[in-house]
JSON list of C-alpha atoms in Angstrom, two decimals:
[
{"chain": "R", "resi": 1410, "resn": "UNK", "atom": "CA", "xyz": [104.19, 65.13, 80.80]},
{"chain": "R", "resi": 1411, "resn": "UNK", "atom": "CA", "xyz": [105.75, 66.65, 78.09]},
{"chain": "R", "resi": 1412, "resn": "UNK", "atom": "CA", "xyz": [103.67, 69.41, 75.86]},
{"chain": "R", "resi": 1413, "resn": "UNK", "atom": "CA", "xyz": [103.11, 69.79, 72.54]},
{"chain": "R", "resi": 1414, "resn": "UNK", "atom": "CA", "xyz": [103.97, 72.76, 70.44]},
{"chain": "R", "resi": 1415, "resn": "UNK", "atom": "CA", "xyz": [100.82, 74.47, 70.85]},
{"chain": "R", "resi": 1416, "resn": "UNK", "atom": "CA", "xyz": [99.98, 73.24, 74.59]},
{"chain": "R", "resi": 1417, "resn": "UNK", "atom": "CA", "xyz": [103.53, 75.00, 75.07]},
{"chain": "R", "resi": 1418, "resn": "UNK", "atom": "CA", "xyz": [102.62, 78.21, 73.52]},
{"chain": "R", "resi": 1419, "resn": "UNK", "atom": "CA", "xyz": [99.08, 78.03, 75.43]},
{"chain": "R", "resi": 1420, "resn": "UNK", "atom": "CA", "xyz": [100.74, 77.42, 78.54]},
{"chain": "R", "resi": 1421, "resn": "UNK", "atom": "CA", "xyz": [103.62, 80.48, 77.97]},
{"chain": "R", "resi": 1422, "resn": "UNK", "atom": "CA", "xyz": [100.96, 83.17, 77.02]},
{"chain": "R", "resi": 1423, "resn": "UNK", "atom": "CA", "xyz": [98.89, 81.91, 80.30]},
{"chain": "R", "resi": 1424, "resn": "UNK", "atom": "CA", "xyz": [101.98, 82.41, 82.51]},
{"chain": "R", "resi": 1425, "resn": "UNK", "atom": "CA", "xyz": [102.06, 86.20, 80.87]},
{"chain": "R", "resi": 1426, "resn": "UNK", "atom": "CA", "xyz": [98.31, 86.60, 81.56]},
{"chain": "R", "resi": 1427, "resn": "UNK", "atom": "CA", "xyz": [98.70, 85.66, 85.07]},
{"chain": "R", "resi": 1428, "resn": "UNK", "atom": "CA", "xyz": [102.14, 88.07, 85.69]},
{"chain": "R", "resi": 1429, "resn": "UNK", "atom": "CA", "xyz": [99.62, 91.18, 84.02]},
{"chain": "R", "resi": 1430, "resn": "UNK", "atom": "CA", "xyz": [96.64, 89.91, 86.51]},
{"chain": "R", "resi": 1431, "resn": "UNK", "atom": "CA", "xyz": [99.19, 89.81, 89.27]},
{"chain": "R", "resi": 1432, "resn": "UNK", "atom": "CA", "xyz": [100.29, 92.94, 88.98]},
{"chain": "R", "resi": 1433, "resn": "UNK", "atom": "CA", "xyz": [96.95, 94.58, 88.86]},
{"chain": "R", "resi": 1434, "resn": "UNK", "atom": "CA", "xyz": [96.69, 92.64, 92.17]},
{"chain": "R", "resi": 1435, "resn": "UNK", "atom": "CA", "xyz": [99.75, 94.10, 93.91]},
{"chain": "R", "resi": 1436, "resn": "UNK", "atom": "CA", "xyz": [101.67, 91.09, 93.47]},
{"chain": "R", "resi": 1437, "resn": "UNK", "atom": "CA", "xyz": [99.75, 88.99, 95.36]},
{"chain": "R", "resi": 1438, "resn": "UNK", "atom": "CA", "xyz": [97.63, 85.88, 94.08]},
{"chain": "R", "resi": 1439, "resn": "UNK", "atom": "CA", "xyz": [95.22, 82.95, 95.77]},
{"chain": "R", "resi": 1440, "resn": "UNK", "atom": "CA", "xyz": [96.45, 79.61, 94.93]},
{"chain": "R", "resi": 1441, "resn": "UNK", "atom": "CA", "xyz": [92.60, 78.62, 93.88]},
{"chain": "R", "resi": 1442, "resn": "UNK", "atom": "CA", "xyz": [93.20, 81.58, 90.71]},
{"chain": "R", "resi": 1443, "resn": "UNK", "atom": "CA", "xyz": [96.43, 80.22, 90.09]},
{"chain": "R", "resi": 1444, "resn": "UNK", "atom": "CA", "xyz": [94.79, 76.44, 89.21]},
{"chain": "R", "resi": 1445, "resn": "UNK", "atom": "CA", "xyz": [91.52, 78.07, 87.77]},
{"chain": "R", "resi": 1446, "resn": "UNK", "atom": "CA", "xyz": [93.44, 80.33, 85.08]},
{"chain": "R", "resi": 1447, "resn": "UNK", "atom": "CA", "xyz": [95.51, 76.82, 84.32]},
{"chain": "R", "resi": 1448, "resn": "UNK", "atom": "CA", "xyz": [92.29, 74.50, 84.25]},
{"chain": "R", "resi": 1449, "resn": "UNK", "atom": "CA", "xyz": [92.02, 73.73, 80.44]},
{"chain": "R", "resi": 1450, "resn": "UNK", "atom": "CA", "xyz": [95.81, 72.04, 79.91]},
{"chain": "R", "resi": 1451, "resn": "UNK", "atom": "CA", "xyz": [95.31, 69.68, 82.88]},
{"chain": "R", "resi": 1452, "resn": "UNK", "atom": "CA", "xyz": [98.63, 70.16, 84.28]},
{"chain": "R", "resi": 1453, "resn": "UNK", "atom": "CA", "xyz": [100.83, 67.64, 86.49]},
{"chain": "R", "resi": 1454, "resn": "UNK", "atom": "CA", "xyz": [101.51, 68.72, 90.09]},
{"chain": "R", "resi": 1455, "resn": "UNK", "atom": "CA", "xyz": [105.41, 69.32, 89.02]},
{"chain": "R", "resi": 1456, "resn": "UNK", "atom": "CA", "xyz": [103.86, 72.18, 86.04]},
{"chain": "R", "resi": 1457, "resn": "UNK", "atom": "CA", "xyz": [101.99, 73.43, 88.73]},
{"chain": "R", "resi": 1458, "resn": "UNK", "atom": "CA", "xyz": [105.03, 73.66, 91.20]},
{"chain": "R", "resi": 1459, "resn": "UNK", "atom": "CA", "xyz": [107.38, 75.13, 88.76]},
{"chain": "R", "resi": 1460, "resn": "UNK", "atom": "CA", "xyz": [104.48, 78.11, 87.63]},
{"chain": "R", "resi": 1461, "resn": "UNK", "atom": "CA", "xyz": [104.60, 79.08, 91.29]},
{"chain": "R", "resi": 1462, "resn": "UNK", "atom": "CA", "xyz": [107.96, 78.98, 91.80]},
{"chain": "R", "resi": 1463, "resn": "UNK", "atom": "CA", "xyz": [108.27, 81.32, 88.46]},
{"chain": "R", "resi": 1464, "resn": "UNK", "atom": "CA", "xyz": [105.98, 83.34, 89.97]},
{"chain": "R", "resi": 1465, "resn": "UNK", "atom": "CA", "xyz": [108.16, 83.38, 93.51]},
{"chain": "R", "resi": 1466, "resn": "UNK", "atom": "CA", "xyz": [111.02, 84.58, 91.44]},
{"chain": "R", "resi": 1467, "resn": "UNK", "atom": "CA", "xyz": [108.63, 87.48, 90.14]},
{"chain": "R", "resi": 1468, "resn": "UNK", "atom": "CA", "xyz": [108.32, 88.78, 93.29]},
{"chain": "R", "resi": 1469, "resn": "UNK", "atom": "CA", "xyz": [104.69, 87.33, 93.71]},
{"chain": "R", "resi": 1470, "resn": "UNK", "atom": "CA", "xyz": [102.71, 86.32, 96.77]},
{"chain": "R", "resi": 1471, "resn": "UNK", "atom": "CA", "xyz": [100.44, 83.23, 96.61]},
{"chain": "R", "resi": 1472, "resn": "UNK", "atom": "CA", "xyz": [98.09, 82.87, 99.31]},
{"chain": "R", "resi": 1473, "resn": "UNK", "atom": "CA", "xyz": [97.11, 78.85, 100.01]},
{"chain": "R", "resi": 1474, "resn": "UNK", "atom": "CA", "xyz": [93.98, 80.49, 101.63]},
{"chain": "R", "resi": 1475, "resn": "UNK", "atom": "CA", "xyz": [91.33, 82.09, 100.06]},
{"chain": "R", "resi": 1476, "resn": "UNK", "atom": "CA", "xyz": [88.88, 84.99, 101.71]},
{"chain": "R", "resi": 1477, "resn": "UNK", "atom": "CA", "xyz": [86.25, 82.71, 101.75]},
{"chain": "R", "resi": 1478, "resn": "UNK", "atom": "CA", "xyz": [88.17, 80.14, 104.32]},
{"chain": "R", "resi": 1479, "resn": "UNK", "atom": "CA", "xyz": [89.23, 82.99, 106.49]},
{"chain": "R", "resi": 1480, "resn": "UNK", "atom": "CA", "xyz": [85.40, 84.16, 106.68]},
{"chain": "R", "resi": 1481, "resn": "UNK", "atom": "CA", "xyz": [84.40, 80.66, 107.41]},
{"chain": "R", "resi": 1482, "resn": "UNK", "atom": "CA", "xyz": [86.96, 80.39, 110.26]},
{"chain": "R", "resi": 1483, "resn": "UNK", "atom": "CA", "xyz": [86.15, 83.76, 111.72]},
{"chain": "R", "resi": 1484, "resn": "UNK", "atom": "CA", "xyz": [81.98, 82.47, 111.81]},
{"chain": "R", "resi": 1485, "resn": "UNK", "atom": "CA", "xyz": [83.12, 79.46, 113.24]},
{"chain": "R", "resi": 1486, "resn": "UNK", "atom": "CA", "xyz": [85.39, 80.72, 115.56]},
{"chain": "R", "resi": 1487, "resn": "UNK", "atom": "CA", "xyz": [82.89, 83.05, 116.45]},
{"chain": "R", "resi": 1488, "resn": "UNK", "atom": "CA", "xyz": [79.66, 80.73, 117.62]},
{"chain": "R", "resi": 1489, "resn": "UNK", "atom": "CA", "xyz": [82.26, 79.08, 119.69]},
{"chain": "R", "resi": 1490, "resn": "UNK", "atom": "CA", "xyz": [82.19, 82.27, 121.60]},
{"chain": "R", "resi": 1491, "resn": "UNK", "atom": "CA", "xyz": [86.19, 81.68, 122.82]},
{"chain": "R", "resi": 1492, "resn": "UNK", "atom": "CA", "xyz": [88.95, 84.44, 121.67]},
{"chain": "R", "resi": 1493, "resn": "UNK", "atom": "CA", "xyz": [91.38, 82.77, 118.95]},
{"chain": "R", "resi": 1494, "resn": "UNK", "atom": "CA", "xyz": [94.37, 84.94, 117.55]},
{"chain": "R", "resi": 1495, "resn": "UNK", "atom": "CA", "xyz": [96.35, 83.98, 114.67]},
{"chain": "R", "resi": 1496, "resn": "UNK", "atom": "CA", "xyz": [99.07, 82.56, 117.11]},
{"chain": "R", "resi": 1497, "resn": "UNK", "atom": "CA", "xyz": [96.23, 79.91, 118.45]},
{"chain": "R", "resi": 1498, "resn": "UNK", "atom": "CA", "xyz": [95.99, 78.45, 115.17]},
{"chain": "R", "resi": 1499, "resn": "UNK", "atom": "CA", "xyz": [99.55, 78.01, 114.17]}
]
């Protein structure tokens, strides 16, 4: 998909948005933000892939898991009464 002049310019000043947010975040970002802040110009999954790897280059972390799942995981983990470590899982 190619964008127009002014999807182009929308899509530039978002990518400067989310470096600023980024860096009030220690350089570390959830993928979930990432495809929120990017919502309104419907991209393709190649825009998508070439915003993080921009951001890669920046020096920024994306996590592919939010808080939330790790909280799930830990409950569930947890009424299964049965010691998991990080290792377990990978």
């Amino acid at each position: 998909m190619t964008m127009d002049e002014n999807t182009r310019a929308k899509y530039e000043e978002k990518i400067k948005t989310l470096l600023a947010m980024a860096k009030k975040k220690k350089n570390v970002l959830e993928y979930q933000e990432i495809s929120d802040h990017f919502a309104d110009l419907h991209l393709e999954e190649e825009q998508m892939d070439e915003i993080l790897d921009a951001l890669e280059k920046s020096g920024i972390d994306v996590l592919r898991i939010t808080m939330m799942m790790i909280s799930r995981m830990k409950n569930c983990f947890c009424r299964m009464k049965t010691k998991w470590t990080w290792k377990t899982l990978i």
